[in-house]
Structure formats: C-alpha cells, structure tokens
PDB file of C-alpha atoms in Angstrom:
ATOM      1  CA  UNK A 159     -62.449 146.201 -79.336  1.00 75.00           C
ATOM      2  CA  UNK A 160     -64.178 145.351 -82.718  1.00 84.00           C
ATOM      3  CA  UNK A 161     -64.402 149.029 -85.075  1.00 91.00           C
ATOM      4  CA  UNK A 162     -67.734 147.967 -85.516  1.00 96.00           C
ATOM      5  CA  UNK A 163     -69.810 145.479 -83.773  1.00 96.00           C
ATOM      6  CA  UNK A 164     -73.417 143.930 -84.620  1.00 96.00           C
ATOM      7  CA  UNK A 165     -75.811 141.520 -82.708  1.00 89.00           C
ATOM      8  CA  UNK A 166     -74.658 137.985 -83.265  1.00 80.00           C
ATOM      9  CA  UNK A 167     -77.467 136.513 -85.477  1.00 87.00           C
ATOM     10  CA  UNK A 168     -79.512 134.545 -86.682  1.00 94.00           C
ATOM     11  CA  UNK A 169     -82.616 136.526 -86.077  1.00 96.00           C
ATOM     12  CA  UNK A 170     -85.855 134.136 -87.022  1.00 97.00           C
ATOM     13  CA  UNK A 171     -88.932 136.071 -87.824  1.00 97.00           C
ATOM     14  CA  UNK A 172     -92.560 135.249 -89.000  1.00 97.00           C
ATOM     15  CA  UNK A 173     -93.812 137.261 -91.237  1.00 98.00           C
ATOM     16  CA  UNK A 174     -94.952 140.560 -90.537  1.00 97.00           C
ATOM     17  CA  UNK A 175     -93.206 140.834 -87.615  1.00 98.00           C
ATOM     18  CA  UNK A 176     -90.823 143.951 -86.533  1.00 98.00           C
ATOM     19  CA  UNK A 177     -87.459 143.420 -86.174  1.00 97.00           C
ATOM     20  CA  UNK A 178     -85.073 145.855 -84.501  1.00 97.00           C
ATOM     21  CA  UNK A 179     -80.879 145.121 -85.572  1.00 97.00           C
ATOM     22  CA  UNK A 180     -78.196 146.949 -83.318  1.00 96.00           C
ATOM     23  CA  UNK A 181     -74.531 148.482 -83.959  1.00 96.00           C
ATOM     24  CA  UNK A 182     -71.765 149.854 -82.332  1.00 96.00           C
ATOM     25  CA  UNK A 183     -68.768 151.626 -83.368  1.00 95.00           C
ATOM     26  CA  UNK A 184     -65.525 152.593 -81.610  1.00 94.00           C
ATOM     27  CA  UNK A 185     -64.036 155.157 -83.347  1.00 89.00           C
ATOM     28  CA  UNK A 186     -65.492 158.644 -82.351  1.00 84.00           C
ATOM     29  CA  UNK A 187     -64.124 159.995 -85.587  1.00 85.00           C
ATOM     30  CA  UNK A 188     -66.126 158.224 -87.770  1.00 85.00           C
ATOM     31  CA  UNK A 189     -68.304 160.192 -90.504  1.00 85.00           C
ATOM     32  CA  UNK A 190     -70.869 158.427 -92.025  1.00 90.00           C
ATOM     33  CA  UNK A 191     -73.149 155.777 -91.187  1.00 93.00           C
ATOM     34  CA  UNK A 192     -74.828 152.997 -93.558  1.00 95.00           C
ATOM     35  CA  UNK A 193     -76.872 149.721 -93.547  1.00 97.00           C
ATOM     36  CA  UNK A 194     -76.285 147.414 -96.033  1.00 96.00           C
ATOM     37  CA  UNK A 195     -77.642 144.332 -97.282  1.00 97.00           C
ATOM     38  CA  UNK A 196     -75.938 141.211 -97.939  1.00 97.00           C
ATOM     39  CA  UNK A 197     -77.442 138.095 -99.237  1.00 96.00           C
ATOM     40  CA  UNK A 198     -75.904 134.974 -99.498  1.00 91.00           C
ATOM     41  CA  UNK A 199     -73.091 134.850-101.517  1.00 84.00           C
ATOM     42  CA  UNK A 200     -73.443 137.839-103.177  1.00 94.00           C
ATOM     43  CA  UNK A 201     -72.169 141.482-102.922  1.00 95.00           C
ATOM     44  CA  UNK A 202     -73.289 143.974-100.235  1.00 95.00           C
ATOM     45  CA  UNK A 203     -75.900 146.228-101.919  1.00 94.00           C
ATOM     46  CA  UNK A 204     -76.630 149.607 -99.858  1.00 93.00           C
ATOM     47  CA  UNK A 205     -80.331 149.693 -98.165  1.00 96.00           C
ATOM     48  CA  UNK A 206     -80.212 152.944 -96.818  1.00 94.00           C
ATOM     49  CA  UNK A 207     -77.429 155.798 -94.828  1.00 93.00           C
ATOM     50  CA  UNK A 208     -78.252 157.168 -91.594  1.00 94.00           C
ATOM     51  CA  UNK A 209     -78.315 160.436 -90.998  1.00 89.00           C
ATOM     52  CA  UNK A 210     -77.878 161.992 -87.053  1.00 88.00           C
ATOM     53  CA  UNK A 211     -82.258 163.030 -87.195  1.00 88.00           C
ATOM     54  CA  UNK A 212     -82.729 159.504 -88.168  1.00 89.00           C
ATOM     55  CA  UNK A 213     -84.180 158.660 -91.342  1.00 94.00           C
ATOM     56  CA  UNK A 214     -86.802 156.264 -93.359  1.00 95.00           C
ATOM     57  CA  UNK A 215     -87.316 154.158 -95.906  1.00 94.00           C
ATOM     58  CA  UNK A 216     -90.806 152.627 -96.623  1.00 96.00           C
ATOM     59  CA  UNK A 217     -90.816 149.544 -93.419  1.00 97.00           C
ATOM     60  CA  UNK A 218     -87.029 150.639 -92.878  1.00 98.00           C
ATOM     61  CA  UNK A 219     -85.723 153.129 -90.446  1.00 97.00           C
ATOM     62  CA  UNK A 220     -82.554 154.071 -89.323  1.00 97.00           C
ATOM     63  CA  UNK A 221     -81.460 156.110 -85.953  1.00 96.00           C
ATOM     64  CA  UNK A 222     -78.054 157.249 -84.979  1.00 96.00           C
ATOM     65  CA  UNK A 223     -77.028 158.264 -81.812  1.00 94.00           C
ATOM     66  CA  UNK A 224     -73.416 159.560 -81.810  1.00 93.00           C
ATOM     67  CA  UNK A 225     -73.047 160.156 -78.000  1.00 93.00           C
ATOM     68  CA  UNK A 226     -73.482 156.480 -77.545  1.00 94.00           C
ATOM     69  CA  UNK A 227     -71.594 155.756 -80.722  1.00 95.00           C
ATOM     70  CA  UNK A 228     -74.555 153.288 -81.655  1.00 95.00           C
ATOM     71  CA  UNK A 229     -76.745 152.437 -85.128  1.00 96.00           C
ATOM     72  CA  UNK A 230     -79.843 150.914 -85.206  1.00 97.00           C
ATOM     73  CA  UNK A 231     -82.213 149.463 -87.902  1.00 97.00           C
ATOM     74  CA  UNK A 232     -85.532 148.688 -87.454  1.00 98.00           C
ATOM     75  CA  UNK A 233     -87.575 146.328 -90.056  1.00 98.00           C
ATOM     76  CA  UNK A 234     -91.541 147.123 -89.582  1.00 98.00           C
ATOM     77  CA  UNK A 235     -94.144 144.156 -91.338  1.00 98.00           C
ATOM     78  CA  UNK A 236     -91.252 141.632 -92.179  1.00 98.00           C
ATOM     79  CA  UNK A 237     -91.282 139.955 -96.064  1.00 98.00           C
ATOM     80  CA  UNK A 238     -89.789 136.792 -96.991  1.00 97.00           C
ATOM     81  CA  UNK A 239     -87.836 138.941 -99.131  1.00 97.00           C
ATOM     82  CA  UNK A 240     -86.052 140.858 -96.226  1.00 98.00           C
ATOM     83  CA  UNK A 241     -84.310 137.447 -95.461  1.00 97.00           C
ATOM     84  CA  UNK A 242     -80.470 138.448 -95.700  1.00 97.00           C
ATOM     85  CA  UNK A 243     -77.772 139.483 -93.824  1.00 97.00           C
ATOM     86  CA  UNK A 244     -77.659 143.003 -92.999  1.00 98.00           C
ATOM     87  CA  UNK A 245     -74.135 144.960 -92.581  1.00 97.00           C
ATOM     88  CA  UNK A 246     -73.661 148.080 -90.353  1.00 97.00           C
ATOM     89  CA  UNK A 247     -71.186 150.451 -91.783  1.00 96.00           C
ATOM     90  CA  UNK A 248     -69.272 153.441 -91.390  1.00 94.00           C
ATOM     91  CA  UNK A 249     -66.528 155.431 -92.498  1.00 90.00           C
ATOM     92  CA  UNK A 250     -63.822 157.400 -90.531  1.00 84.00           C
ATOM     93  CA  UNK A 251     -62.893 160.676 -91.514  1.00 75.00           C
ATOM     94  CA  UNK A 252     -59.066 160.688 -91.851  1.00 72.00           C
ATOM     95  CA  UNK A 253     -59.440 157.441 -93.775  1.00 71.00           C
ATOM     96  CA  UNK A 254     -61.231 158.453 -96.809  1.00 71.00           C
ATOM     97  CA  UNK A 255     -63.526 156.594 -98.245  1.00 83.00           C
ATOM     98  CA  UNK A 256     -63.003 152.974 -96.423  1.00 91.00           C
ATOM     99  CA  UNK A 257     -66.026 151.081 -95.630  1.00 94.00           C
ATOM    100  CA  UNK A 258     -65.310 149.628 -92.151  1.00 95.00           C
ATOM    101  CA  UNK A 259     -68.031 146.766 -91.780  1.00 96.00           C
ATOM    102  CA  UNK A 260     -69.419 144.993 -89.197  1.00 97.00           C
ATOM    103  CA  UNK A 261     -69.666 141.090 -89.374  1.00 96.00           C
ATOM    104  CA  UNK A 262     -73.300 141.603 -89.868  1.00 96.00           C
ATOM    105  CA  UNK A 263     -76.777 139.837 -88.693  1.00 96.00           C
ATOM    106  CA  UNK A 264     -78.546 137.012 -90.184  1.00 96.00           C
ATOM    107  CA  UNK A 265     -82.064 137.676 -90.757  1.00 97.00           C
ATOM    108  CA  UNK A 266     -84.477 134.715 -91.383  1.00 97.00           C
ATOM    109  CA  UNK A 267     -88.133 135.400 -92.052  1.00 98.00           C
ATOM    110  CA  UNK A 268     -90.270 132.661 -92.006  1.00 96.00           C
ATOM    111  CA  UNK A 269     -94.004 132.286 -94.001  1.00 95.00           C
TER     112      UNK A 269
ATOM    113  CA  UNK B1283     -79.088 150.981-114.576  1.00 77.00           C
ATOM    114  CA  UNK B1284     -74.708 151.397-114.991  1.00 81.00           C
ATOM    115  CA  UNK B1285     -73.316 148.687-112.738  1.00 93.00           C
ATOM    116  CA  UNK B1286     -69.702 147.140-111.785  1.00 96.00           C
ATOM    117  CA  UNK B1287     -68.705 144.003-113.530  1.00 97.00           C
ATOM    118  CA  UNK B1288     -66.022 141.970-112.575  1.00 98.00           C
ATOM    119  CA  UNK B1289     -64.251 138.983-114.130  1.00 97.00           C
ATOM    120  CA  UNK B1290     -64.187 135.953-113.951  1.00 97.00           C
ATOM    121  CA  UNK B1291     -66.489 134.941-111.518  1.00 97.00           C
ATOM    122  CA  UNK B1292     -64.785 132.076-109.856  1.00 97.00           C
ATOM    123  CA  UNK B1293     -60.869 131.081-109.954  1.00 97.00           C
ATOM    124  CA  UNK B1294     -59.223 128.492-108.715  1.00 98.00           C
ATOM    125  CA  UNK B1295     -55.388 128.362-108.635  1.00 97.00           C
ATOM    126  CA  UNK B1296     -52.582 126.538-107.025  1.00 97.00           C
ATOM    127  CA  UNK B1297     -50.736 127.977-104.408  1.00 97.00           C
ATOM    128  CA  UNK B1298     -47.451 130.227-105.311  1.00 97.00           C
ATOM    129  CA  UNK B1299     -49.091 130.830-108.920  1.00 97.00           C
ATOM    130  CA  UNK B1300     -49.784 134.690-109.914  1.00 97.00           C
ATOM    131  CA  UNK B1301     -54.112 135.331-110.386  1.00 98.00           C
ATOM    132  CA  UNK B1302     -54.840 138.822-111.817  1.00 97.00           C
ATOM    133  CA  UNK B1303     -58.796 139.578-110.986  1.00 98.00           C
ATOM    134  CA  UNK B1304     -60.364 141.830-113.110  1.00 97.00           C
ATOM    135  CA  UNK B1305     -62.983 145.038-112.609  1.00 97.00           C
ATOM    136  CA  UNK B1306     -64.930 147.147-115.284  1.00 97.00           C
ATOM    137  CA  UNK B1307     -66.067 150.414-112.976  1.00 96.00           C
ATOM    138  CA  UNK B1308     -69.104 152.087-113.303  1.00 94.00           C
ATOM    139  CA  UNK B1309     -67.642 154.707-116.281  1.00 90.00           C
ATOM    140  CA  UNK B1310     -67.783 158.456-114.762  1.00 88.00           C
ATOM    141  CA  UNK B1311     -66.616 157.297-111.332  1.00 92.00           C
ATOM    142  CA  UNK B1312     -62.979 157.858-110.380  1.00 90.00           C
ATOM    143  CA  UNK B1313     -62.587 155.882-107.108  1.00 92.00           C
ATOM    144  CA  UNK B1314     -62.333 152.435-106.962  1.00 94.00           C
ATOM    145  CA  UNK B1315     -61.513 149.873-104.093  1.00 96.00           C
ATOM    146  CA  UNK B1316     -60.912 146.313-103.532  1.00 97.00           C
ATOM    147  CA  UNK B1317     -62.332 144.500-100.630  1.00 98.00           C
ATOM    148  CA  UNK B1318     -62.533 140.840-100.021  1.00 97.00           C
ATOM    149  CA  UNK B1319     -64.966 138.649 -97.559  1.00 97.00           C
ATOM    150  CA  UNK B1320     -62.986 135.064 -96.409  1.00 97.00           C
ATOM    151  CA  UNK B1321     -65.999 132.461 -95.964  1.00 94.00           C
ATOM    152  CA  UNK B1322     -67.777 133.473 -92.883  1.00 91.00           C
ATOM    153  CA  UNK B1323     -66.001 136.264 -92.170  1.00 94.00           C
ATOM    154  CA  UNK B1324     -67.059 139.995 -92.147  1.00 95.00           C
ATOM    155  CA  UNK B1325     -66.305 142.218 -95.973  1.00 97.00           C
ATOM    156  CA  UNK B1326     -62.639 143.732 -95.204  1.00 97.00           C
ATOM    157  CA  UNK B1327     -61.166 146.769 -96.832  1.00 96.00           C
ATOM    158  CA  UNK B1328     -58.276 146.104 -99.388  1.00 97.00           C
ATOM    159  CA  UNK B1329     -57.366 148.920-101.118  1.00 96.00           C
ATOM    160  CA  UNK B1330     -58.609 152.185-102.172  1.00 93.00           C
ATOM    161  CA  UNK B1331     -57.393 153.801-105.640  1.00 93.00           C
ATOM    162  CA  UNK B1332     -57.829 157.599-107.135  1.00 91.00           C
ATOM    163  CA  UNK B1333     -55.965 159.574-110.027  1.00 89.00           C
ATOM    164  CA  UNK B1334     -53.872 156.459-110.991  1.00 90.00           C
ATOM    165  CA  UNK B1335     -52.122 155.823-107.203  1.00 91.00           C
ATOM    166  CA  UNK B1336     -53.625 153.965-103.935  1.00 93.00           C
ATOM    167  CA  UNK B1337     -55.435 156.470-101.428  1.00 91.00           C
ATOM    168  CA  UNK B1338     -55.052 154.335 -98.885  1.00 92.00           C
ATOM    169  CA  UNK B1339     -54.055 150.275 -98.291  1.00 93.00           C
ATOM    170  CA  UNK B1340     -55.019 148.004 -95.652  1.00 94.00           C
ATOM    171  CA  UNK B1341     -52.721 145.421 -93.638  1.00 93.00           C
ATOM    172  CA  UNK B1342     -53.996 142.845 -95.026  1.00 94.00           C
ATOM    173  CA  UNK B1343     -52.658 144.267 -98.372  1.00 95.00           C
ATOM    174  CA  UNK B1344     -49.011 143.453 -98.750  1.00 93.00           C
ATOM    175  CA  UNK B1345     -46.239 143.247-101.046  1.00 93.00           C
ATOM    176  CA  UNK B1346     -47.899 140.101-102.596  1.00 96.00           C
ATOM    177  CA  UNK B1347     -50.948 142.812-103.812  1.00 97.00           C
ATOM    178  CA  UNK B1348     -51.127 145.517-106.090  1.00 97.00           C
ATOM    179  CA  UNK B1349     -53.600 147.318-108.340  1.00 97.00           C
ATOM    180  CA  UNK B1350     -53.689 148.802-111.702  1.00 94.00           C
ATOM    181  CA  UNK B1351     -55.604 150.554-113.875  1.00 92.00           C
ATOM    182  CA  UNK B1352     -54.143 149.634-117.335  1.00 86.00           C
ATOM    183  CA  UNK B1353     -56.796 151.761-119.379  1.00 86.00           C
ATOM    184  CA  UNK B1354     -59.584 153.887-119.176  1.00 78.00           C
ATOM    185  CA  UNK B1355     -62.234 150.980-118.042  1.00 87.00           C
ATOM    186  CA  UNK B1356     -60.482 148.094-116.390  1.00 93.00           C
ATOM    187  CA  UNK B1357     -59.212 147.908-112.692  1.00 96.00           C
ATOM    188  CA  UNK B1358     -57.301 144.720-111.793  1.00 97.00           C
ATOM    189  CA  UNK B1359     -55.919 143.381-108.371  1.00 98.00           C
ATOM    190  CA  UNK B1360     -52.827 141.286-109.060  1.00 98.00           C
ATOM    191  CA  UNK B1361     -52.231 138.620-106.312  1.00 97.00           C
ATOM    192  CA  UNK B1362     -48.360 137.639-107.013  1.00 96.00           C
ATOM    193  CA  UNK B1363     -48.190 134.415-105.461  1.00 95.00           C
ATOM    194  CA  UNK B1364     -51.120 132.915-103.680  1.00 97.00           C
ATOM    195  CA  UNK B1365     -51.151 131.556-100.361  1.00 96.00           C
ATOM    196  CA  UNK B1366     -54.046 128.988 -98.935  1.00 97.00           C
ATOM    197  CA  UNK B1367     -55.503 132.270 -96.802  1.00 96.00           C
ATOM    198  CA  UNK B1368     -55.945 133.940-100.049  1.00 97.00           C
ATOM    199  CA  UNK B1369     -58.647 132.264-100.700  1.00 98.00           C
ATOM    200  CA  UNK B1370     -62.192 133.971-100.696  1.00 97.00           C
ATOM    201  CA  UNK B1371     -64.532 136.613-102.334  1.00 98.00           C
ATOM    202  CA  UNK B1372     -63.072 139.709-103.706  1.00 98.00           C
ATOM    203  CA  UNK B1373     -65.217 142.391-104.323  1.00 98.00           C
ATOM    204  CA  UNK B1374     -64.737 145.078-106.281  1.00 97.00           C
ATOM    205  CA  UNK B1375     -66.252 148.823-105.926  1.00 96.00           C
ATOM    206  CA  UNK B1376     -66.752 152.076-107.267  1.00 94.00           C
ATOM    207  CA  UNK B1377     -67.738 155.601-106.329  1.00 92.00           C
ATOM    208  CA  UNK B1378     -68.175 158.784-107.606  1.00 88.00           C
ATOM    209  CA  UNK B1379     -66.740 160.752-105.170  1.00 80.00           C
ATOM    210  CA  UNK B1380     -63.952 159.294-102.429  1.00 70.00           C
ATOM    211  CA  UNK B1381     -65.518 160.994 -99.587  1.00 65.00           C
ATOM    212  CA  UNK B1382     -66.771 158.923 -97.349  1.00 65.00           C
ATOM    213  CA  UNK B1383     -70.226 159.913 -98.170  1.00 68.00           C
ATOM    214  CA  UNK B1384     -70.962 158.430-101.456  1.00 79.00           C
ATOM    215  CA  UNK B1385     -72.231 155.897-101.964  1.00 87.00           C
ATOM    216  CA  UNK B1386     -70.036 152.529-103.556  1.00 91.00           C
ATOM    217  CA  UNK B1387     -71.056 150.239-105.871  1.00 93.00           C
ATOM    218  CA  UNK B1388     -70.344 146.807-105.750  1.00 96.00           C
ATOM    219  CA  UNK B1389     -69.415 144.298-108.364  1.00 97.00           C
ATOM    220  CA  UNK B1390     -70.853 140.447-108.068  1.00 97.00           C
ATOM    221  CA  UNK B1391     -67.467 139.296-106.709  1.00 97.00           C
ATOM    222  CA  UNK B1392     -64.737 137.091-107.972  1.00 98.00           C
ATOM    223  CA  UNK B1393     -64.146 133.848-105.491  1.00 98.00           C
ATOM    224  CA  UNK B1394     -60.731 132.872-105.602  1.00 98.00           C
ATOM    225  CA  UNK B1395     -59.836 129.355-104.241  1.00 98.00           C
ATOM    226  CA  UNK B1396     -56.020 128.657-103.569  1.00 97.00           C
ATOM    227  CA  UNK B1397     -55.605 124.782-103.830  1.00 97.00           C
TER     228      UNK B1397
END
C-alpha cells in the first residue's frame, strides 16, 4: 500500500467552480499533515498545513480526519491561477523531518 | 523574502562521470534535505542533514550519494558515478527546525540528465 495516496488527476474545472482533492495515508504514526503546490516543473511550494479542527485559508480549506487516516482540500471559486498540481503530505514521527509525498493531482481550470 | 538557491540549474553528464549539485540554504536554518522528482513521478525523500551528519537516508540513497556541507552556506549532493535512472529533478530544502512541523523551503531544482 502507497504511504500516501491522492485521486488520480487531471481534475478540469471552469472557473469559479469548487473543487474538493482527497488523501490517504497508511502510517498511523504520522505527525503532521500539509498541502502543497506544485506547478509544472518547478519546486513544491507549501499552500497551507492541516491541523486535526481543520483549518482555512481565504477559498482554501483543509480537514483531517485521523480515524480514517484521510486529508482533504477543498478549492471554493476556482482561478486560472489555481491551475497546478497539488501534493498531499505528511510526516511520520520516528522519521524526523521527511516529507513523505503523495504523487499528487492535476488541477486544470479552464476560463 | 530569504529563499534557497541552488546551482546550476540544469546538468547534463555522461553516465559513470561524478556531478556534484550545489545548495545555498536559507542562512539561520540548520536542517537541510535532498529530495529528487524522476519525470512523472511523485517528489521522493533523499536525505536529511543536521549538525554536520545525515539524520536520516532513504533507499534510494546509496553508496553512489553523499552530502556535504563544506562551509557555512553551501550544501552539495555528490552523485559518484551516474547511472541512466539518475536522471531527474533534485530539489533541495531547508528548515528551521527538523521536526516534522516546520515548514521546508524549497530551492528551484537542479535537473540532472545522465546521457
């Protein structure tokens, strides 16, 4: 089983639209919980952590639910500019800091 | 805003020859880490380095790998004799603390192709 595993992508918006981006993880240990954002060729830039309450960002929220071992990010009134790959991450506590990422999900939006 | 640099931004190389990729940290962080992201595939954990010695290594890092930090700004991965699989994006990152919890910052990437 994948450490941490993503919707297979691409996701193809219009604009404004809300888009919704699931994760899971397998290890029960693991500590800390991030969305990044990739775009194309280019280095993963942090968007936001997610915190167990669940937490937002201007149109971005994140929930956690660590019974289920499962991330989710949610896009509200979709910009061209959100087009990008998004990366769920997370960190396992006897392994320091090691990002462990997911393979990530496309994200198209469209004018 | 302080950021990671990382040099040079693309290499190419022929296969068995020695590449050293460089790193510049952000300056008042003290953990650094290597990852690397083969074309198409998801960003995978290389190596994670603290007080002068590797925290932690991955698999994927073997004896053909190893890290430095020669002086007080530069980080380099040292790839001894390059293989065809070697080829792809290496990123470079720092963080203030090694927790797990802070956040790392990552440099624009070197790609490395091994003709």
């Amino acid at each position: 089983r994948k450490e941490v595993e993503q919707d297979p992508g691409p996701f193809n918006v219009p604009e404004g639209a809300t888009v919704a981006f699931n994760c899971t993880y397998s290890n029960s240990a693991s500590q800390s919980f991030f969305w990044y954002r990739q775009d194309c060729r280019k280095e993963p830039k942090l968007l936001m952590s997610v915190y167990s309450s669940g937490n937002e960002d201007g149109r971005f929220t994140a929930q956690l639910n660590r019974a289920s071992q499962y991330i989710s990010l949610l896009i509200r009134d979709s910009k061209l500019s959100d087009s990008a790959t998004y990366l769920c991450v997370v960190t396992v506590r006897s392994q320091g800091g090691k990002l462990i990422f997911g393979q990530g999900t496309e994200l198209s939006v469209k004018p | 805003e302080p950021e990671v640099t990382q040099t040079p931004s693309h290499q190419v190389t022929q296969m068995g020859q020695e590449v050293i990729l460089r790193c510049v940290p952000i300056s008042n962080h003290l953990y650094f880490y290597w990852y690397r992201q083969i074309l198409g595939q998801k960003v995978e954990f290389l190596v994670s380095f603290y007080n002068n010695e590797i925290s932690e290594k991955s698999e994927i890092f073997d004896d053909q790998f190893s890290v430095e930090r020669p002086d007080g700004s530069n980080f380099t991965l040292k790839i001894r004799s390059t293989k065809l699989e070697d080829s792809a994006m290496y990123f470079c990152a720092s963080s203030s603390a090694g927790a797990g919890t802070d956040t790392q910052y990552f440099g624009p990437g070197t790609r490395l192709t091994v003709l």
